[in-house]
Short mmCIF file of C-alpha atoms and ligand atoms in Angstrom, two decimals:
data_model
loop_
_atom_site.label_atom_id
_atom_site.label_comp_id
_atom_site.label_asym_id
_atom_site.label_seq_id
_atom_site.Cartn_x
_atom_site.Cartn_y
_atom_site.Cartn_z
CA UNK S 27 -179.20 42.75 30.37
CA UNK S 28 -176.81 41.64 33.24
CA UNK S 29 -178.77 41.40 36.40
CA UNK S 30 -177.71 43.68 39.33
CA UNK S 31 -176.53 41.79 42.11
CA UNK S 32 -176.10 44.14 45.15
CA UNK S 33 -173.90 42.51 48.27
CA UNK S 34 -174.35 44.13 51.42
CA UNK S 35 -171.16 43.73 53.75
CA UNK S 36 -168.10 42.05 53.13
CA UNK S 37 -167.26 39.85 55.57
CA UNK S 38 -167.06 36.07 55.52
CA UNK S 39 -170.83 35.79 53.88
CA UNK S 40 -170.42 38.69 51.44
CA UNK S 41 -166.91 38.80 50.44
CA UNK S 42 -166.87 34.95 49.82
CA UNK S 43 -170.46 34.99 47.94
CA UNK S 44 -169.06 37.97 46.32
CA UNK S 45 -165.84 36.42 44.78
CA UNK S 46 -167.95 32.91 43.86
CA UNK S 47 -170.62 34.94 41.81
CA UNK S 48 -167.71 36.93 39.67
CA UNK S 49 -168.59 37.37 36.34
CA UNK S 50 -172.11 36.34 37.07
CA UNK S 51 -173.67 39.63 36.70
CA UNK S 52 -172.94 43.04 37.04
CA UNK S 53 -171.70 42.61 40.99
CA UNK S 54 -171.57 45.34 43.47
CA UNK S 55 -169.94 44.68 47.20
CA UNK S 56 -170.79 47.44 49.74
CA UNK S 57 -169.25 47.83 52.97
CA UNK S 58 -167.83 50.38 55.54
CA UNK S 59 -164.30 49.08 55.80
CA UNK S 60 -161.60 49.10 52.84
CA UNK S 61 -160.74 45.60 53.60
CA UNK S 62 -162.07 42.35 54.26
CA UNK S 63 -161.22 41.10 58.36
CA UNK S 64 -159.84 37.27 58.69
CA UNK S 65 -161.53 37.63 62.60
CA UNK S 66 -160.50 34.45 64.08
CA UNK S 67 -156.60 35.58 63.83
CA UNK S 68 -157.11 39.36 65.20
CA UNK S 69 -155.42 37.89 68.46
CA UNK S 70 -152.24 37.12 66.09
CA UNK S 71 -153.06 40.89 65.12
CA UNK S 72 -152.88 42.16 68.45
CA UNK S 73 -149.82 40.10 69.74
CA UNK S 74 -148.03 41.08 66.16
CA UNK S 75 -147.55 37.29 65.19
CA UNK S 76 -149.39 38.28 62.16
CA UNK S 77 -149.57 41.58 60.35
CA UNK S 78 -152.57 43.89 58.58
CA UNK S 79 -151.98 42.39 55.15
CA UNK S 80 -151.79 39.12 56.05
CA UNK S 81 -155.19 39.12 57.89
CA UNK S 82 -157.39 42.34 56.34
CA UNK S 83 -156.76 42.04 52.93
CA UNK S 84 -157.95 45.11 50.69
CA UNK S 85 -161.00 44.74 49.01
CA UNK S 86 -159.64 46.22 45.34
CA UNK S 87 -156.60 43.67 45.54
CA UNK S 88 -159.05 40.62 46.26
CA UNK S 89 -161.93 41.61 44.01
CA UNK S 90 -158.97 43.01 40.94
CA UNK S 91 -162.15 44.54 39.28
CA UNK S 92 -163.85 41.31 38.32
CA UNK S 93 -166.23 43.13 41.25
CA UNK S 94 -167.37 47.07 41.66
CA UNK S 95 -166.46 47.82 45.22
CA UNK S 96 -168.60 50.38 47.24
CA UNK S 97 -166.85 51.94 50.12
CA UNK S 98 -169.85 53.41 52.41
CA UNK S 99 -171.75 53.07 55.52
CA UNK S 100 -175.21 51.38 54.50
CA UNK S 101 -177.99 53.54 55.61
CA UNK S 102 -180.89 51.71 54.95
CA UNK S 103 -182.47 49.38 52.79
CA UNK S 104 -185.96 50.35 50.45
CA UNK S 105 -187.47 47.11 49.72
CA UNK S 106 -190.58 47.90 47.57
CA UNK S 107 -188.19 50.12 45.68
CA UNK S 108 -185.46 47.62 45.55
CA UNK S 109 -182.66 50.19 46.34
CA UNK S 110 -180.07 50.50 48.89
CA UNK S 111 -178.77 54.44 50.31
CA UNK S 112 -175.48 55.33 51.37
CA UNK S 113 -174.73 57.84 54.47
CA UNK S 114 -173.56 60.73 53.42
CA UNK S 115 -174.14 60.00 49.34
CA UNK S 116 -177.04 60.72 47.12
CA UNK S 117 -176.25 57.38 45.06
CA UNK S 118 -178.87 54.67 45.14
CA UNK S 119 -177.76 51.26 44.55
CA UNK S 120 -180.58 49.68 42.90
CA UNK S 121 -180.74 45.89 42.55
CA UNK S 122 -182.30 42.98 40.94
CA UNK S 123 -180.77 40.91 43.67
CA UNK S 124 -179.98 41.88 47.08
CA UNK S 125 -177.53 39.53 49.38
CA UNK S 126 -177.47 40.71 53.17
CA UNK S 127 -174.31 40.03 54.98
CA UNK S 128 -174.14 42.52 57.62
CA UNK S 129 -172.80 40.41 60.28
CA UNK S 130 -173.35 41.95 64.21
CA UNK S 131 -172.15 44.49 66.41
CA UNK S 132 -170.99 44.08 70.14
CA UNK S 133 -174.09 43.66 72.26
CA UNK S 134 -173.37 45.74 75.83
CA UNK S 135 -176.59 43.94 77.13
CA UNK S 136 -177.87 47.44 78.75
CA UNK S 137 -174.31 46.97 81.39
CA UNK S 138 -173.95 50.50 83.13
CA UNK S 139 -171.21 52.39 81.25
CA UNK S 140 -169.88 49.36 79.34
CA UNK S 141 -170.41 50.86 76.07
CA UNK S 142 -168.83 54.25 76.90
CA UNK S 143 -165.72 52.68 78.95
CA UNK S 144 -164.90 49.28 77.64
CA UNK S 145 -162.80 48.53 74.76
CA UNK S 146 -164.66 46.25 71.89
CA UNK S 147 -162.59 43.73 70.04
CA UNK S 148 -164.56 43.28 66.75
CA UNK S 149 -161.64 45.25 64.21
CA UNK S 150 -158.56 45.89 63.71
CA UNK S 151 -158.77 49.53 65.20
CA UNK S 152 -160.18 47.69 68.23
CA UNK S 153 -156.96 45.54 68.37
CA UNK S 154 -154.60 48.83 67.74
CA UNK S 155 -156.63 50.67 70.22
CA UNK S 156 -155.92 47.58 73.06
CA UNK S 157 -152.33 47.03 72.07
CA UNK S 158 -151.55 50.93 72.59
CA UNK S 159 -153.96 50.94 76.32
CA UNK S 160 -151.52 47.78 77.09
CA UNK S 161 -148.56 49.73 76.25
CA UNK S 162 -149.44 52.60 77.96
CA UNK S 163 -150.54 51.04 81.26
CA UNK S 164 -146.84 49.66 80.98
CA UNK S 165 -145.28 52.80 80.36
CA UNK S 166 -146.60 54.33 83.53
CA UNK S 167 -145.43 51.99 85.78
CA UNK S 168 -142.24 53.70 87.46
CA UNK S 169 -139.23 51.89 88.39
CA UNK S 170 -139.29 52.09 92.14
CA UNK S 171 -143.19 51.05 92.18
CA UNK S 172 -144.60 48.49 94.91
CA UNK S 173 -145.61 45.16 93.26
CA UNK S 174 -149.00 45.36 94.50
CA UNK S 175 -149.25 49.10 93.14
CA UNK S 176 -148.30 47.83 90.05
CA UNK S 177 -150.52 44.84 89.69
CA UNK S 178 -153.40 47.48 90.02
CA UNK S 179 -152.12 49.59 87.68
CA UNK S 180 -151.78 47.02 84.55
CA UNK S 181 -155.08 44.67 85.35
CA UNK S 182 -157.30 43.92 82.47
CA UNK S 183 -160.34 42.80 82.90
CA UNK S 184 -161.80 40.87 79.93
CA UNK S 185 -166.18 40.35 80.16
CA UNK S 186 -166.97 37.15 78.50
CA UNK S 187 -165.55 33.77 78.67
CA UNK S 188 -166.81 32.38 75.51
CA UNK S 189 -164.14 31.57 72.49
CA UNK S 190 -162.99 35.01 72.41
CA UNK S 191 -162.37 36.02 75.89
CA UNK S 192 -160.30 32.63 76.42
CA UNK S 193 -158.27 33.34 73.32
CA UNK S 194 -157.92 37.54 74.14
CA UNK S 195 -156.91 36.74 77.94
CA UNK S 196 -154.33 34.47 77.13
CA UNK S 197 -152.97 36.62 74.40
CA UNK S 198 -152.62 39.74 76.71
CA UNK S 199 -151.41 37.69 79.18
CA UNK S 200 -148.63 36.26 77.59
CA UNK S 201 -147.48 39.71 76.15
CA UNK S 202 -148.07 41.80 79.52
CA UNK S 203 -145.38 38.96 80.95
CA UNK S 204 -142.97 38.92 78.38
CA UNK S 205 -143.38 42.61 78.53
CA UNK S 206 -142.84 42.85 82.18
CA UNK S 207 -140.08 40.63 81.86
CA UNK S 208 -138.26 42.35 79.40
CA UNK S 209 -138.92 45.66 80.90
CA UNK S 210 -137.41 44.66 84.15
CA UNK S 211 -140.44 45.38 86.17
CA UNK S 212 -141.34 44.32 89.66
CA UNK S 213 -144.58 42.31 90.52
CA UNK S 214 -146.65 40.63 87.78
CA UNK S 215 -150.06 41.99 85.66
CA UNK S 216 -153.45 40.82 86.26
CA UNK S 217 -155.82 39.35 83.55
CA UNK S 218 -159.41 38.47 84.55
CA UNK S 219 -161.89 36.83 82.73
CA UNK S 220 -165.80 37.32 84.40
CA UNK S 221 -168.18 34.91 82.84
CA UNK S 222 -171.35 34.81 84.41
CA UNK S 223 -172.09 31.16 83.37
CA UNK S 224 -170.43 28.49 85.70
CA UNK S 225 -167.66 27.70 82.91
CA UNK S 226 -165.71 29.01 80.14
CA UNK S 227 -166.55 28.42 76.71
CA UNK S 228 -169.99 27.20 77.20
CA UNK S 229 -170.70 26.15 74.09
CA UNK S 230 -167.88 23.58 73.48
CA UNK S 231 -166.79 20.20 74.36
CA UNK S 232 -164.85 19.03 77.53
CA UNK S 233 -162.05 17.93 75.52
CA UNK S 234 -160.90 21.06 74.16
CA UNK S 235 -162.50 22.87 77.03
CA UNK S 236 -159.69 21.16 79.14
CA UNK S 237 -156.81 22.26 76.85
CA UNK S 238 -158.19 25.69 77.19
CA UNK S 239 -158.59 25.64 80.93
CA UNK S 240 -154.95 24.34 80.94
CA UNK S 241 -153.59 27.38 78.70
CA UNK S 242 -155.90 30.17 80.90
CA UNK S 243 -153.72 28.59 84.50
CA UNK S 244 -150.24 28.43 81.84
CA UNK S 245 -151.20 31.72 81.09
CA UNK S 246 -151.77 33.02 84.67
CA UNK S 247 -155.35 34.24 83.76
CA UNK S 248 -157.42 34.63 86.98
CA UNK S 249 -161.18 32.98 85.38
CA UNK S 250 -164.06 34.26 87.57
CA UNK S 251 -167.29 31.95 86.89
CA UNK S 252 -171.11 32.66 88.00
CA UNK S 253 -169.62 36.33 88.36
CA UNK S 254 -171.67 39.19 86.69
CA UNK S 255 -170.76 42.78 85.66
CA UNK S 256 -173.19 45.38 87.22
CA UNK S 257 -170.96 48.79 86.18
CA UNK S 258 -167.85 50.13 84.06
CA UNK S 259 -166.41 53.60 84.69
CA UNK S 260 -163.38 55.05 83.24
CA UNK S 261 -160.63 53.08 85.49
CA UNK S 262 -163.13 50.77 87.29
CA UNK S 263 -165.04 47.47 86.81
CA UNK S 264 -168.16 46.56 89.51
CA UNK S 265 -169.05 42.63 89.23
CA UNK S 266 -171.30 40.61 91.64
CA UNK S 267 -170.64 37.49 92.89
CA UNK S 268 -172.92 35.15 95.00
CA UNK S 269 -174.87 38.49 95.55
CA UNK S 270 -171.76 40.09 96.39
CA UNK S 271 -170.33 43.39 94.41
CA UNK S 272 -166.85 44.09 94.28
CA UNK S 273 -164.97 47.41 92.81
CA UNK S 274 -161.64 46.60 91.00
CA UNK S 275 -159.27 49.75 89.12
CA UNK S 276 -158.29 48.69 85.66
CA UNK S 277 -156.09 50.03 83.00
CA UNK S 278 -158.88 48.79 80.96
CA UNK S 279 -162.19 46.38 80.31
CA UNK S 280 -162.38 44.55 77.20
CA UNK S 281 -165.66 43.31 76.14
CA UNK S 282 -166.26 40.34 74.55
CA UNK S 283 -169.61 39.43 76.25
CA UNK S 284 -172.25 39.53 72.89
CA UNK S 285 -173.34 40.26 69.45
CA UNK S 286 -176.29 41.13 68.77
CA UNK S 287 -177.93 42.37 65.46
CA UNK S 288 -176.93 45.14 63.19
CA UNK S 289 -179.50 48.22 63.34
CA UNK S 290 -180.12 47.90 59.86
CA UNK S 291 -181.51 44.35 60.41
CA UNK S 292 -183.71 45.71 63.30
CA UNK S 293 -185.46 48.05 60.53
CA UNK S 294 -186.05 45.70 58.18
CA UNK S 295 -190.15 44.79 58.39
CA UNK S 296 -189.27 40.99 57.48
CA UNK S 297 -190.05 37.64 58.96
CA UNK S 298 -187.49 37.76 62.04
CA UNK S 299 -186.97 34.79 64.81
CA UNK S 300 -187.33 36.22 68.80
CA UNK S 301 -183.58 36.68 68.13
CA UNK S 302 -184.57 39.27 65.60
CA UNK S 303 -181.92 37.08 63.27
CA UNK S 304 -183.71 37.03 59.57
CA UNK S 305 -185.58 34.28 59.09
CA UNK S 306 -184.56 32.29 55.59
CA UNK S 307 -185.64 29.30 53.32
CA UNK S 308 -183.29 26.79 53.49
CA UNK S 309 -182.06 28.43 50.11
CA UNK S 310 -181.18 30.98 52.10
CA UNK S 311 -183.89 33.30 50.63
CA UNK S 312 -186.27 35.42 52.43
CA UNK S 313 -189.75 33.56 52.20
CA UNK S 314 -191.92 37.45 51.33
CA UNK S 315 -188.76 38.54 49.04
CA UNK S 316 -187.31 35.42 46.46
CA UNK S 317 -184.36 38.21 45.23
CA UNK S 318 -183.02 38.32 48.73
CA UNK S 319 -180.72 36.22 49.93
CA UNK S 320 -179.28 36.54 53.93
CA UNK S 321 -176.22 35.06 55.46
CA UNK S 322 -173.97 34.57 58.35
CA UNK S 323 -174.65 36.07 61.63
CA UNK S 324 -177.86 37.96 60.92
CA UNK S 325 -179.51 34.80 59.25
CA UNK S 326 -181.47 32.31 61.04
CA UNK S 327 -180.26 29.24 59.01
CA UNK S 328 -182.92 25.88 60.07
CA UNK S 329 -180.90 23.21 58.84
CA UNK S 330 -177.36 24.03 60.63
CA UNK S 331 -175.96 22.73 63.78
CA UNK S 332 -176.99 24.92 66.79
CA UNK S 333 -173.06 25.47 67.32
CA UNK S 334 -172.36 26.50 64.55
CA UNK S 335 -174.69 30.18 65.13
CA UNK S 336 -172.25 33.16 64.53
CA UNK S 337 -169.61 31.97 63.00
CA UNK S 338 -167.40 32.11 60.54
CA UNK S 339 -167.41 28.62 59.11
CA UNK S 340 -171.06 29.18 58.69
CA UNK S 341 -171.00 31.74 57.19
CA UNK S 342 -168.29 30.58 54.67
CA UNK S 343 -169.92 27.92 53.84
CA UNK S 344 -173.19 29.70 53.33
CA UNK S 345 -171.28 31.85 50.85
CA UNK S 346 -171.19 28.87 48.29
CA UNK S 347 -175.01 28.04 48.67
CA UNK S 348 -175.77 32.20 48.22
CA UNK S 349 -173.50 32.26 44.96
CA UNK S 350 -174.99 28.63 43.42
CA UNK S 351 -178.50 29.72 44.40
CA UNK S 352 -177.99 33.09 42.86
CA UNK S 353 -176.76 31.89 39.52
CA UNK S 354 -179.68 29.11 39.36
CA UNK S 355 -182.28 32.05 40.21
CA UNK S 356 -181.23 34.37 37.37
CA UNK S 357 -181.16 31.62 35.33
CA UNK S 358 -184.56 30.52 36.18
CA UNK S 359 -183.53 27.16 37.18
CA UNK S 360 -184.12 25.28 40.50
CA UNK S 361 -182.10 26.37 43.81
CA UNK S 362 -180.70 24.04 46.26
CA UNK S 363 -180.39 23.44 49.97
CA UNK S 364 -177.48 22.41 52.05
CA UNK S 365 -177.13 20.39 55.44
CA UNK S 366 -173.96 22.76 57.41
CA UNK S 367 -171.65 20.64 59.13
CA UNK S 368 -169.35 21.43 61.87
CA UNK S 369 -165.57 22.09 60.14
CA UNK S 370 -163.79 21.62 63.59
CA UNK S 371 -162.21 24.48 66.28
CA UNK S 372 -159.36 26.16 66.34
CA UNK S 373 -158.19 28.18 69.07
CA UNK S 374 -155.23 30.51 69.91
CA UNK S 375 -154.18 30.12 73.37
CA UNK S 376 -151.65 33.01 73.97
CA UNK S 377 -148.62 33.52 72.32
CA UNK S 378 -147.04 29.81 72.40
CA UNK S 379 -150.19 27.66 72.30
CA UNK S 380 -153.16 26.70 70.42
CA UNK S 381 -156.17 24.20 70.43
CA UNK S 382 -157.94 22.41 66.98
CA UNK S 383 -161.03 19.54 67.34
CA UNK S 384 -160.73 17.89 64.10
CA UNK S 385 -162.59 14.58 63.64
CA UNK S 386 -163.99 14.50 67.19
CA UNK S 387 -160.36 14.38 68.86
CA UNK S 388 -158.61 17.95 70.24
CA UNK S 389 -155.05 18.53 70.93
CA UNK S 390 -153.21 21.21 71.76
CA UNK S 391 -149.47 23.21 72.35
CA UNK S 392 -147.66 24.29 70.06
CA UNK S 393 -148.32 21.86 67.42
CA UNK S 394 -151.83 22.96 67.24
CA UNK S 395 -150.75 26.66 66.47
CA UNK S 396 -148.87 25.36 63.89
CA UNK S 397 -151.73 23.52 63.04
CA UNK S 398 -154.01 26.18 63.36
CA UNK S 399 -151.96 28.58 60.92
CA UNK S 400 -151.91 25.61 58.12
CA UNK S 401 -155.31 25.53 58.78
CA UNK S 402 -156.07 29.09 58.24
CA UNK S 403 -153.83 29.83 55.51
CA UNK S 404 -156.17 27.61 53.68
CA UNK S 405 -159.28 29.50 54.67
CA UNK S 406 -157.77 32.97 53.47
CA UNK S 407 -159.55 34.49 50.51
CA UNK S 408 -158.32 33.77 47.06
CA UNK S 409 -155.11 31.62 46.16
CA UNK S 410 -153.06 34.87 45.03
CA UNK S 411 -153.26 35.85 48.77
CA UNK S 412 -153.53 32.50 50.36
CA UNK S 413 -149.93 32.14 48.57
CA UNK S 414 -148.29 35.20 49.34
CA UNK S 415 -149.78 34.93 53.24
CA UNK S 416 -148.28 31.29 53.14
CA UNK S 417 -144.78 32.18 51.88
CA UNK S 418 -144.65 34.77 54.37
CA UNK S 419 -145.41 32.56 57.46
CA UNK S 420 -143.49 29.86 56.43
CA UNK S 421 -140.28 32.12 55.58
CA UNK S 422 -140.54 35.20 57.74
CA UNK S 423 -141.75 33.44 60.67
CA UNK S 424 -145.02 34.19 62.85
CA UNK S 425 -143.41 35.14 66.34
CA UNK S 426 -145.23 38.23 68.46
CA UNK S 427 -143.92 41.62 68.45
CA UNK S 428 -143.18 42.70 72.16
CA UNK S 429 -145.04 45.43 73.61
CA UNK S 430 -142.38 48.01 73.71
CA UNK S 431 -142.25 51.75 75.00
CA UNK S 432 -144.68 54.31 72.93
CA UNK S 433 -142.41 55.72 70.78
CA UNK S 434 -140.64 52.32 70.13
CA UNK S 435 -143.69 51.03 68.36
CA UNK S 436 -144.95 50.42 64.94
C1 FAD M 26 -162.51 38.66 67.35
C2 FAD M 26 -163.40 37.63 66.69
C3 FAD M 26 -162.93 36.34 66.53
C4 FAD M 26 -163.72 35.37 65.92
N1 FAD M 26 -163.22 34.10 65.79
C5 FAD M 26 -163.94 33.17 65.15
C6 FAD M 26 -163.42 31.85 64.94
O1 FAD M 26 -162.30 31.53 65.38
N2 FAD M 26 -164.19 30.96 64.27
C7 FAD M 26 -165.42 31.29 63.79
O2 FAD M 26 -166.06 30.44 63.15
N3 FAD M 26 -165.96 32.51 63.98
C8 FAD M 26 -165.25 33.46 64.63
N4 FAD M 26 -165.78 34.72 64.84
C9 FAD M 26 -167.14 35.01 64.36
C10 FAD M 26 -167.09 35.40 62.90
O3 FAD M 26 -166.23 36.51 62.70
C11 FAD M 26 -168.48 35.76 62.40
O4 FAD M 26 -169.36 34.72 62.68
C12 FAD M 26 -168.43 36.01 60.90
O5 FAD M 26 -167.56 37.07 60.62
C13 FAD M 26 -169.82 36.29 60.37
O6 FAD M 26 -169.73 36.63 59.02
P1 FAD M 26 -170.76 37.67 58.39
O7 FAD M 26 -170.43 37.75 56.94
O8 FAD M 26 -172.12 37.37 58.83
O9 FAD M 26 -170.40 39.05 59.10
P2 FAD M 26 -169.04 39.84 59.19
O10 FAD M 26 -167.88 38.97 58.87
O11 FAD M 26 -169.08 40.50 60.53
O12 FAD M 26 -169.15 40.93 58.06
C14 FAD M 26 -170.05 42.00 58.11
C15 FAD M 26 -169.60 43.03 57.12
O13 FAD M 26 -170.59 44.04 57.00
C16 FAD M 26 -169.97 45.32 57.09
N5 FAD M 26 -171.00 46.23 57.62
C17 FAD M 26 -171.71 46.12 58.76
N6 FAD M 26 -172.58 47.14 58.89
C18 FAD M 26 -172.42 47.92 57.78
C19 FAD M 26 -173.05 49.11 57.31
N7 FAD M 26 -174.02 49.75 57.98
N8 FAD M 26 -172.63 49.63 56.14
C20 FAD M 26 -171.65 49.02 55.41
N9 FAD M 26 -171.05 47.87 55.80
C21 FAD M 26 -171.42 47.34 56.97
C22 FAD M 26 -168.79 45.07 58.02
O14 FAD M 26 -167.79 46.06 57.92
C23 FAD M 26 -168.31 43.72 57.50
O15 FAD M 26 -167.51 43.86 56.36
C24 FAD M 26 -165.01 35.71 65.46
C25 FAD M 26 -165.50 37.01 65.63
C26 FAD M 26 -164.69 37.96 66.22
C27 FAD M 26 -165.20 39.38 66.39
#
């Protein structure tokens, strides 16, 4: 008998623990999407220097049937009876081993009307949903409009100035001036980034935290420190400053403020940390169940660095632990641990620029984006896509796609 090995989520814990354990078992992946996300490059997504395939591979092409693949939105997780349900599906998936992958979901923290009226930038719906609220605040700019009338009408405001709402605001930047450019258009757009800490990206080191500063003033994004958001409405954001509040229209918020844990996690009666992360063995088991393993962002990990919480490298590299662990636990044989090491940053900085920290030194420009897509190429899943993404960088080139007119784009 081939033990059941049941993957929940296929992102970079699942999908990667997935493709190590093939033909290890009889293998189910489960998730809600059709296709694996590449997350760090949905800014290339938005901007267009980049393109679905190359970035959100489809599950069936990765897995080519050496893995079943279950399209459907977990609905919760029986652990005495060892099953998982499906919404909308009277299927059970039942297991001998379970691997949780689930990953997070955009955390509003309780912000009046931020979930109803801010955009979330977690998928690639999220990114077409942005790119087509860009184009249309563009669109309904009219020819003969003041330039201060149309700075109000195309400002973004982007909540968060960790990682991603550096790498976002410069994106959109870059493309609302090329677009502005190109479109003839008087006055200039406005990109904000409101980060209630007292600097952006918080979590990194000076040296790459200058190059980013740098690209945010290249980029002409207006960064607004110490500055919390009290309120979102449809076409309004309210943030408070030094106990000040301030009302500014937008053509639309983008939040990139927080993750926090998927519901399903929150249901699970396990041992949790005040984060309500899982709590594993540094075999990345769950001390009360053995035949559950956790990963990536839901996991509390012990032996990682602190930086490297909710991410992908993590997570990656977590995948290879899961997959060796699994193999040596159906085979009755002892499981191993792993110290996590940083792998380095990489950053997009708009449309020209990146930033990568590899062996304690950062540089940036344009050399890091080519860097940066080298980089990543080699991160992609599998070598039969990792090749054809490749070739098509190399050959067809990576430059944006301008925002044009509605009907003009693809
Ligand atoms: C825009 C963006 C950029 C990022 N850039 C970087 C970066 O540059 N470097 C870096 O290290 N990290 C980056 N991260 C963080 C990184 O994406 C996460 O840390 C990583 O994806 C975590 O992997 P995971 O497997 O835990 O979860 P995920 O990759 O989020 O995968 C979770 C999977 O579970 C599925 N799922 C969730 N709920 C259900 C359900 N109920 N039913 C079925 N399926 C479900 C999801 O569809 C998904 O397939 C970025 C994140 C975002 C959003």
């Amino acid at each position: 008998m081939q033990p059941r090995i049941v993957v929940l989520g296929g992102g970079f814990g699942g999908l990667f623990t997935a493709l190590y354990l093939a033909g290890s078992g009889e293998i189910t992946l489960v998730s809600d999407e059709d296709h694996f996300l590449f997350t760090p490059m949905l800014y290339e997504y938005l901007s267009g220097e980049v393109e679905a395939w190359h970035i959100a591979p489809r599950y069936d092409e990765l897995l080519e049937g050496s893995v079943r693949f279950v399209r459907g939105r977990i609905a919760g997780i029986d652990l005495a009876a060892q099953s998982v349900s499906l919404e909308n599906s009277n299927e059970k998936l039942n297991y001998d081993v379970l691997v949780i992958g689930l990953g997070g979901v955009t955390n509003y923290v309780g912000v009046d009307g931020a979930k109803e009226y801010s955009l979330p930038f977690r998928k690639l719906d999220h990114a077409d949903n942005l790119r087509r609220r860009m184009v249309t605040a563009l669109d309904r700019i009219a020819p003969d409009l003041a330039p201060q009338d149309v700075r109000r009408e195309v400002t973004f405001a982007i909540v968060g100035g960790g990682a991603s709402g550096c790498e976002l605001s410069t994106k959109m930047a870059d493309l609302l001036y090329d677009a502005f450019k190109r479109r003839s258009l008087h006055g200039e757009p406005r990109v904000l980034v409101i980060e209630m800490g007292d600097k952006v990206i918080p979590g990194m080191g000076d040296q790459i935290r200058e190059i980013v500063e740098d690209s945010l003033h290249k980029s002409r994004v207006e960064v607004h420190t110490e500055t919390r958001v009290v309120k979102v409405t449809s076409d309004e954001i309210t943030f408070e400053h030094e106990g000040r509040q301030e009302n500014l229209k937008d053509a639309g918020v983008v939040w990139t403020g927080g993750v926090k844990m998927s519901p399903l996690i929150e249901q699970l009666d396990v041992e949790k940390n005040r984060r309500g992360l899982l709590v594993v063995k540094p075999t990345l088991q769950l001390s009360q169940h053995l035949n559950i393993f956790a990963l990536g962002d839901i996991a509390f990990y012990p032996d990682a660095s602190p930086t490297l919480a909710g991410t992908a490298q993590l997570a990656y590299q977590q995948a290879s632990l899961a997959a060796r662990n699994i193999k040596a636990f159906n085979e009755g044989k002892e499981l191993h641990t792993k110290h996590f090491e940083e792998l380095g940053e990489a950053m997009s900085l708009g449309t020209e620029r990146a930033a990568v920290l590899t062996g304690g030194k950062a540089f940036g420009g344009a050399l890091a984006r080519q860097a940066r897509f080298a980089l990543y190429t080699s991160r992609l899943p599998t070598w039969h896509h990792r090749l054809r993404v490749g070739a098509s960088w190399f050959f067809e080139g990576t430059a944006p796609r301008p925002l044009l007119p509605l009907g003009f784009e693809r």
